């Protein structure tokens, strides 16, 4: 197995352990969410503080009112939210690549190859131990004479973390910004001596952008929930299939000695 076969095998393992819903979620997050944030939200909020006009000449009053109006920039908040949501998926990919790299190095080592040769010549059937971190079932990969580990448990853990991060940022988004961008904002924080009215630039467009980001966040959470249900169902089906396969192999091993004795008697 050369380097290209090893890389292809790693990609095959990752592709096998990620569901179709997970692939749709990844495309949605990268191609739509990040593109909207960089190419639509950034130009919209780039000059927000400059266009935050307050009807006062008191030095520092406009800055204090703007800080009270938006403690965190919408653009930075959405960027941190997207990268944080992608973090569990990235950790899952690193974990899969690390586990499979160790298995490939073990397969390439000389003692392991000698063991495989002795095992092939002896003809004895031995049960294979699951790799570290791999949960349960394996599917044979005849091209490389290796097994594809099932990382479904690790995948479900990262789904739970992803949903938790999405929910926490959704709650934080509501308490920081709400649902609408007001046309004007009144504050009386020092050094303002009286209530000062400040006016926000392009409030309608920013409200539409906030609703769009809210919709993407909700759809992302829904996809993660569906993906979790689909992953749990697939894990149960694989476990049941492997259990039936192991029971069938056990019956075959019990029947083979009696069949051999019958052949010798004839």
CSV table of C-alpha atoms in Angstrom, one decimal:
chain,number,residue,atom,x,y,z
A,1,UNK,CA,0.0,0.0,0.0
A,2,UNK,CA,1.6,3.2,-1.1
A,3,UNK,CA,1.0,6.7,0.2
A,4,UNK,CA,-1.8,7.4,-2.2
A,5,UNK,CA,-3.6,4.2,-1.2
A,6,UNK,CA,-3.1,5.2,2.5
A,7,UNK,CA,-4.5,8.7,1.9
A,8,UNK,CA,-7.4,7.2,-0.1
A,9,UNK,CA,-8.1,4.8,2.7
A,10,UNK,CA,-8.2,7.6,5.3
A,11,UNK,CA,-10.6,9.6,3.2
A,12,UNK,CA,-12.7,6.4,2.8
A,13,UNK,CA,-12.8,5.9,6.5
A,14,UNK,CA,-13.9,9.5,7.1
A,15,UNK,CA,-16.5,9.3,4.4
A,16,UNK,CA,-17.8,6.0,5.8
A,17,UNK,CA,-18.3,7.4,9.3
A,18,UNK,CA,-19.9,10.7,8.2
A,19,UNK,CA,-23.6,10.4,7.3
A,20,UNK,CA,-25.2,12.1,4.3
A,21,UNK,CA,-26.9,14.6,6.6
A,22,UNK,CA,-23.5,15.5,8.0
A,23,UNK,CA,-22.1,16.1,4.5
A,24,UNK,CA,-25.1,18.4,3.8
A,25,UNK,CA,-24.5,20.3,7.1
A,26,UNK,CA,-20.8,20.8,6.2
A,27,UNK,CA,-21.6,22.2,2.8
A,28,UNK,CA,-24.3,24.5,4.3
A,29,UNK,CA,-21.9,25.8,7.0
A,30,UNK,CA,-18.9,26.3,4.7
A,31,UNK,CA,-20.5,27.4,1.4
A,32,UNK,CA,-23.5,29.4,2.7
A,33,UNK,CA,-22.9,30.4,6.3
A,34,UNK,CA,-19.3,31.6,6.0
A,35,UNK,CA,-19.8,33.2,2.6
A,36,UNK,CA,-22.8,35.2,3.9
A,37,UNK,CA,-20.8,36.3,6.9
A,38,UNK,CA,-17.8,37.4,4.9
A,39,UNK,CA,-19.4,38.8,1.8
A,40,UNK,CA,-22.7,40.2,3.2
A,41,UNK,CA,-22.4,40.8,6.9
A,42,UNK,CA,-18.9,42.3,6.9
A,43,UNK,CA,-19.6,45.1,4.3
A,44,UNK,CA,-22.9,45.8,6.1
A,45,UNK,CA,-21.3,46.2,9.6
A,46,UNK,CA,-17.9,47.5,8.5
A,47,UNK,CA,-18.8,51.2,9.1
A,48,UNK,CA,-21.5,50.7,11.8
A,49,UNK,CA,-19.8,52.8,14.5
A,50,UNK,CA,-19.1,55.7,12.1
A,51,UNK,CA,-22.7,55.8,11.0
A,52,UNK,CA,-24.0,55.5,14.6
A,53,UNK,CA,-25.1,59.2,14.9
A,54,UNK,CA,-26.1,60.7,18.3
A,55,UNK,CA,-27.7,64.1,18.7
A,56,UNK,CA,-25.2,65.3,21.2
A,57,UNK,CA,-21.9,67.1,21.2
A,58,UNK,CA,-20.8,65.8,24.6
A,59,UNK,CA,-17.3,64.1,24.2
A,60,UNK,CA,-17.4,60.3,24.7
A,61,UNK,CA,-21.2,60.2,24.8
A,62,UNK,CA,-21.6,58.6,21.4
A,63,UNK,CA,-19.0,56.0,22.1
A,64,UNK,CA,-20.6,55.0,25.4
A,65,UNK,CA,-24.0,54.8,23.8
A,66,UNK,CA,-22.7,52.6,21.0
A,67,UNK,CA,-21.1,50.3,23.5
A,68,UNK,CA,-24.4,50.0,25.3
A,69,UNK,CA,-26.2,49.4,22.1
A,70,UNK,CA,-24.0,46.6,20.8
A,71,UNK,CA,-21.5,45.2,23.4
A,72,UNK,CA,-20.2,42.8,20.8
A,73,UNK,CA,-19.9,43.3,17.0
A,74,UNK,CA,-22.5,41.2,15.1
A,75,UNK,CA,-19.9,40.3,12.5
A,76,UNK,CA,-17.3,39.1,15.1
A,77,UNK,CA,-20.0,37.2,17.1
A,78,UNK,CA,-21.2,35.4,14.0
A,79,UNK,CA,-17.6,34.5,13.0
A,80,UNK,CA,-16.8,33.1,16.4
A,81,UNK,CA,-20.1,31.2,16.5
A,82,UNK,CA,-19.4,29.6,13.1
A,83,UNK,CA,-15.8,28.6,13.9
A,84,UNK,CA,-16.9,27.2,17.3
A,85,UNK,CA,-19.7,25.1,15.7
A,86,UNK,CA,-17.1,23.7,13.2
A,87,UNK,CA,-14.7,22.9,16.0
A,88,UNK,CA,-16.3,19.6,17.2
A,89,UNK,CA,-16.4,18.3,13.6
A,90,UNK,CA,-12.7,19.3,13.1
A,91,UNK,CA,-11.8,17.5,16.3
A,92,UNK,CA,-13.6,14.4,15.1
A,93,UNK,CA,-11.7,14.4,11.8
A,94,UNK,CA,-8.4,14.8,13.7
A,95,UNK,CA,-9.3,11.9,15.9
A,96,UNK,CA,-10.2,9.7,13.0
A,97,UNK,CA,-7.0,10.5,11.1
A,98,UNK,CA,-4.9,10.0,14.2
A,99,UNK,CA,-6.4,6.6,14.9
A,100,UNK,CA,-6.2,5.4,11.3
A,101,UNK,CA,-2.6,6.7,11.0
A,102,UNK,CA,-1.6,4.6,13.9
A,103,UNK,CA,-3.3,1.6,12.4
A,104,UNK,CA,-1.6,2.1,9.0
A,105,UNK,CA,1.8,2.4,10.7
A,106,UNK,CA,1.1,-0.8,12.5
A,107,UNK,CA,0.1,-2.5,9.3
A,108,UNK,CA,3.3,-1.3,7.6
A,109,UNK,CA,5.5,-2.5,10.4
A,110,UNK,CA,7.6,-5.7,9.8
A,111,UNK,CA,6.4,-7.7,12.9
A,112,UNK,CA,2.8,-7.1,11.9
A,113,UNK,CA,3.4,-8.2,8.3
A,114,UNK,CA,5.2,-11.4,9.5
A,115,UNK,CA,2.3,-12.1,11.7
A,116,UNK,CA,-0.1,-11.7,8.8
A,117,UNK,CA,2.0,-14.1,6.7
A,118,UNK,CA,2.1,-16.7,9.4
A,119,UNK,CA,-1.6,-16.3,9.9
A,120,UNK,CA,-2.3,-16.7,6.2
A,121,UNK,CA,-0.2,-19.8,5.9
A,122,UNK,CA,-1.5,-21.5,9.0
A,123,UNK,CA,-5.1,-21.0,8.0
A,124,UNK,CA,-6.4,-20.5,11.5
A,125,UNK,CA,-9.1,-18.1,12.1
A,126,UNK,CA,-8.5,-15.5,14.8
A,127,UNK,CA,-10.7,-12.8,16.0
A,128,UNK,CA,-9.4,-9.3,15.3
A,129,UNK,CA,-9.2,-6.8,18.1
A,130,UNK,CA,-10.8,-3.5,17.5
A,131,UNK,CA,-8.4,-0.5,17.2
A,132,UNK,CA,-8.2,2.0,20.0
A,133,UNK,CA,-11.1,4.4,20.0
A,134,UNK,CA,-13.0,2.5,17.3
A,135,UNK,CA,-16.4,1.3,18.5
A,136,UNK,CA,-17.7,-2.1,17.6
A,137,UNK,CA,-18.2,-3.2,14.1
A,138,UNK,CA,-15.8,-3.3,11.1
A,139,UNK,CA,-16.4,-3.6,7.4
A,140,UNK,CA,-13.8,-5.5,5.4
A,141,UNK,CA,-11.8,-3.5,2.8
A,142,UNK,CA,-10.6,-6.1,0.4
A,143,UNK,CA,-8.6,-3.6,-1.7
A,144,UNK,CA,-6.1,-3.0,1.1
A,145,UNK,CA,-6.8,-6.1,3.2
A,146,UNK,CA,-7.7,-3.9,6.1
A,147,UNK,CA,-10.8,-3.0,8.1
A,148,UNK,CA,-12.8,0.2,8.2
A,149,UNK,CA,-13.4,1.0,11.9
A,150,UNK,CA,-16.7,2.2,13.0
A,151,UNK,CA,-16.3,5.6,14.7
A,152,UNK,CA,-20.1,6.1,15.2
A,153,UNK,CA,-19.8,6.8,18.9
A,154,UNK,CA,-17.2,9.5,18.5
A,155,UNK,CA,-19.4,10.9,15.7
A,156,UNK,CA,-22.4,11.0,18.0
A,157,UNK,CA,-20.4,12.7,20.7
A,158,UNK,CA,-19.3,15.5,18.3
A,159,UNK,CA,-22.9,15.9,17.2
A,160,UNK,CA,-24.0,16.4,20.8
A,161,UNK,CA,-21.2,19.0,21.3
A,162,UNK,CA,-22.1,20.7,18.1
A,163,UNK,CA,-25.8,21.0,19.2
A,164,UNK,CA,-24.7,22.3,22.6
A,165,UNK,CA,-22.5,25.0,21.1
A,166,UNK,CA,-25.2,26.0,18.6
A,167,UNK,CA,-27.8,26.3,21.4
A,168,UNK,CA,-25.5,28.3,23.7
A,169,UNK,CA,-24.6,30.8,21.0
A,170,UNK,CA,-28.3,31.0,20.1
A,171,UNK,CA,-29.2,32.0,23.6
A,172,UNK,CA,-26.3,34.5,23.8
A,173,UNK,CA,-27.4,36.0,20.4
A,174,UNK,CA,-30.8,36.6,21.8
A,175,UNK,CA,-29.7,38.3,25.0
A,176,UNK,CA,-27.1,40.4,23.2
A,177,UNK,CA,-29.0,41.5,20.1
A,178,UNK,CA,-32.6,40.3,20.2
A,179,UNK,CA,-34.5,39.8,17.0
A,180,UNK,CA,-34.7,43.3,15.5
A,181,UNK,CA,-32.4,46.2,15.0
A,182,UNK,CA,-34.1,49.4,16.2
A,183,UNK,CA,-34.1,52.6,14.2
A,184,UNK,CA,-33.0,54.7,17.1
A,185,UNK,CA,-31.6,54.0,20.6
A,186,UNK,CA,-31.8,56.2,23.7
A,187,UNK,CA,-29.2,56.1,26.5
A,188,UNK,CA,-28.3,58.2,29.5
A,189,UNK,CA,-25.0,56.6,30.5
A,190,UNK,CA,-22.3,58.9,31.8
A,191,UNK,CA,-20.8,61.1,30.4
A,192,UNK,CA,-24.2,61.8,28.8
A,193,UNK,CA,-25.9,64.4,31.0
A,194,UNK,CA,-29.4,63.6,29.7
A,195,UNK,CA,-31.2,61.1,27.5
A,196,UNK,CA,-29.5,61.0,24.1
A,197,UNK,CA,-31.2,59.6,21.0
A,198,UNK,CA,-28.9,57.8,18.6
A,199,UNK,CA,-29.8,56.5,15.2
A,200,UNK,CA,-28.6,53.3,13.6
A,201,UNK,CA,-27.6,53.1,9.9
A,202,UNK,CA,-29.6,50.7,7.6
A,203,UNK,CA,-31.7,49.1,10.4
A,204,UNK,CA,-34.1,47.3,8.0
A,205,UNK,CA,-31.2,45.6,6.1
A,206,UNK,CA,-29.5,44.6,9.3
A,207,UNK,CA,-32.8,43.2,10.7
A,208,UNK,CA,-33.1,41.1,7.5
A,209,UNK,CA,-29.5,39.9,7.9
A,210,UNK,CA,-30.2,39.0,11.6
A,211,UNK,CA,-33.3,37.0,10.6
A,212,UNK,CA,-31.3,35.2,7.9
A,213,UNK,CA,-28.5,34.3,10.3
A,214,UNK,CA,-31.2,33.1,12.8
A,215,UNK,CA,-32.7,30.9,10.1
A,216,UNK,CA,-29.3,29.4,9.2
A,217,UNK,CA,-28.6,28.7,12.9
A,218,UNK,CA,-32.0,27.1,13.4
A,219,UNK,CA,-31.6,25.0,10.2
A,220,UNK,CA,-28.1,23.9,11.3
A,221,UNK,CA,-29.4,22.8,14.7
A,222,UNK,CA,-32.2,20.9,13.0
A,223,UNK,CA,-29.8,19.2,10.7
A,224,UNK,CA,-27.6,18.2,13.6
A,225,UNK,CA,-30.6,16.7,15.4
A,226,UNK,CA,-31.7,14.7,12.4
A,227,UNK,CA,-28.1,13.6,11.9
A,228,UNK,CA,-27.9,12.4,15.5
A,229,UNK,CA,-31.1,10.4,15.1
A,230,UNK,CA,-29.8,9.0,11.8
A,231,UNK,CA,-26.4,8.1,13.3
A,232,UNK,CA,-28.1,6.3,16.3
A,233,UNK,CA,-30.3,4.3,14.0
A,234,UNK,CA,-27.3,3.4,11.8
A,235,UNK,CA,-25.3,2.3,14.8
A,236,UNK,CA,-28.1,0.1,16.0
A,237,UNK,CA,-28.4,-1.5,12.6
A,238,UNK,CA,-24.7,-2.1,12.3
A,239,UNK,CA,-24.5,-3.6,15.8
A,240,UNK,CA,-27.4,-6.0,15.0
A,241,UNK,CA,-25.9,-6.9,11.7
A,242,UNK,CA,-22.5,-7.7,13.3
A,243,UNK,CA,-24.2,-9.7,16.1
A,244,UNK,CA,-26.0,-11.9,13.5
A,245,UNK,CA,-22.7,-12.2,11.6
A,246,UNK,CA,-20.8,-13.3,14.7
A,247,UNK,CA,-23.5,-15.8,15.6
A,248,UNK,CA,-23.4,-17.2,12.1
A,249,UNK,CA,-19.6,-17.6,12.3
A,250,UNK,CA,-20.0,-19.3,15.7
A,251,UNK,CA,-22.5,-21.8,14.3
A,252,UNK,CA,-20.2,-22.5,11.3
A,253,UNK,CA,-17.2,-23.2,13.6
A,254,UNK,CA,-19.2,-25.6,15.7
A,255,UNK,CA,-20.5,-27.5,12.7
A,256,UNK,CA,-17.1,-27.8,10.9
A,257,UNK,CA,-15.6,-30.5,13.3
A,258,UNK,CA,-18.6,-32.8,13.0
A,259,UNK,CA,-18.6,-32.4,9.3
A,260,UNK,CA,-14.9,-33.3,9.2
A,261,UNK,CA,-15.4,-36.4,11.3
A,262,UNK,CA,-18.3,-37.5,9.0
A,263,UNK,CA,-16.0,-37.2,5.9
A,264,UNK,CA,-13.3,-39.3,7.6
A,265,UNK,CA,-15.8,-42.1,8.5
A,266,UNK,CA,-17.0,-42.3,4.9
